[in-house]
mmCIF file of C-alpha atoms in Angstrom:
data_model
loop_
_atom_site.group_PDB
_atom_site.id
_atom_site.type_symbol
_atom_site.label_atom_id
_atom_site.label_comp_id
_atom_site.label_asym_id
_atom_site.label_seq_id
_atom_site.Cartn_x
_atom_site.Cartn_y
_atom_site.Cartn_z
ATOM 1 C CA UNK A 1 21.276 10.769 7.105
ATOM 2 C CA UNK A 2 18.035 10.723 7.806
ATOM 3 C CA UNK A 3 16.115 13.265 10.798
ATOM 4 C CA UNK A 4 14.406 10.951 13.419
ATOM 5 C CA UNK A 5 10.746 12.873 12.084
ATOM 6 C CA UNK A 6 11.819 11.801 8.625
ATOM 7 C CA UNK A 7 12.399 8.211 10.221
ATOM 8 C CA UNK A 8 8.669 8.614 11.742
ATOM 9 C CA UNK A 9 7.092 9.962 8.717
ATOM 10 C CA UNK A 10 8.615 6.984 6.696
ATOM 11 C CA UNK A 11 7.308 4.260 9.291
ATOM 12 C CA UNK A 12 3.680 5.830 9.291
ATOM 13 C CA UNK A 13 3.679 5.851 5.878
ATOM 14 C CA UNK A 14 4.166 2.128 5.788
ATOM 15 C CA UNK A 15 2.127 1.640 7.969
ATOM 16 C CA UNK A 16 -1.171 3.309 6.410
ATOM 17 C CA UNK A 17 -0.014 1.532 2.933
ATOM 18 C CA UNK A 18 -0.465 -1.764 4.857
ATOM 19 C CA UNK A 19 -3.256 -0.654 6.467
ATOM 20 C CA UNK A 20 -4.886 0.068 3.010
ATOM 21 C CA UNK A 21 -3.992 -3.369 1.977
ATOM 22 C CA UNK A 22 -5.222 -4.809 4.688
ATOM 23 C CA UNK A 23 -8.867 -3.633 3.924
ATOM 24 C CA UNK A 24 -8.785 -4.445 0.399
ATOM 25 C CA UNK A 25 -8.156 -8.195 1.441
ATOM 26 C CA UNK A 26 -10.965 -7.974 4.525
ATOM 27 C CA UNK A 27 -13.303 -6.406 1.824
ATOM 28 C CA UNK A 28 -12.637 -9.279 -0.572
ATOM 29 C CA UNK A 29 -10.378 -7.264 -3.370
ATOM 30 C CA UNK A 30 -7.452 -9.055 -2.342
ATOM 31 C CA UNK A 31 -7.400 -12.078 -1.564
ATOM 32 C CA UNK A 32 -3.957 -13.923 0.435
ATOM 33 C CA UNK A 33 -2.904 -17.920 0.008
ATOM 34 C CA UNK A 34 -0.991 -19.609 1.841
ATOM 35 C CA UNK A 35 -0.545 -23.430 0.895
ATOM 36 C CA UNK A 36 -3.258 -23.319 -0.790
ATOM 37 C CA UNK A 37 -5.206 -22.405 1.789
ATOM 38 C CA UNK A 38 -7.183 -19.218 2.365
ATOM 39 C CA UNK A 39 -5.793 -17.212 5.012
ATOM 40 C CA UNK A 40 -8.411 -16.600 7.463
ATOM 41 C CA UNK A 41 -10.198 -12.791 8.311
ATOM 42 C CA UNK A 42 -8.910 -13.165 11.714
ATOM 43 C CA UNK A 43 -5.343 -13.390 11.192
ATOM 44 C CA UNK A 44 -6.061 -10.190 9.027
ATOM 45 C CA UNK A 45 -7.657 -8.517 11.821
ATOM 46 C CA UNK A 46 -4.462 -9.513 14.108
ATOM 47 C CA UNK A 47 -1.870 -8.125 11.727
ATOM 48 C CA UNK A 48 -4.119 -4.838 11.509
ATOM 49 C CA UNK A 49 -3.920 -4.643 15.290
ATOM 50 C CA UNK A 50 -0.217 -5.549 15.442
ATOM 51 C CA UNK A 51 0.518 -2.588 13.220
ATOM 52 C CA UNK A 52 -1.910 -0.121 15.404
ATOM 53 C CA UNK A 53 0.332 -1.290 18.173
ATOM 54 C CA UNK A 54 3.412 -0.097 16.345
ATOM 55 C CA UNK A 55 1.769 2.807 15.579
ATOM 56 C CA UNK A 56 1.224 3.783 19.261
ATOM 57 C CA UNK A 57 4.735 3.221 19.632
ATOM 58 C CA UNK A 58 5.432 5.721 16.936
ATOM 59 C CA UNK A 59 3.677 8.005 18.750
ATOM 60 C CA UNK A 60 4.976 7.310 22.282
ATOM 61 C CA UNK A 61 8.846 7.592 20.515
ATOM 62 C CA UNK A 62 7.764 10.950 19.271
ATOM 63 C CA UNK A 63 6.529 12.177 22.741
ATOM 64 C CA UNK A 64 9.197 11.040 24.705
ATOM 65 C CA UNK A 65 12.163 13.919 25.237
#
């Protein structure tokens, strides 16, 4: 079983692996479809955000006693 920092460590590094991808597709390397359609910077910049979010939770979970 894992320890809770293991846990942690595991989420954050999700988390900055999404992150990278995330910049690849706002910097035009990647580039995400959906229907056909191109999917547009702002929903990018949302997810990005969403995951910062988590991230502060992280963080908050790891202060707490």
């Amino acid at each position: 079983m894992e320890t809770r920092s293991e846990v942690v460590q595991g989420w954050r590094d999700l988390r900055s692996m999404l992150i990278q991808q995330l910049e690849m597709f706002e910097g035009g390397s990647l580039t995400l479809r959906s229907n056909g359609l191109n999917i547009s910077a702002e929903a990018i910049a949302d997810l990005k955000r969403s995951i910062l979010e988590f991230d502060a939770l992280i963080s908050q979970d790891e202060a707490a006693p």
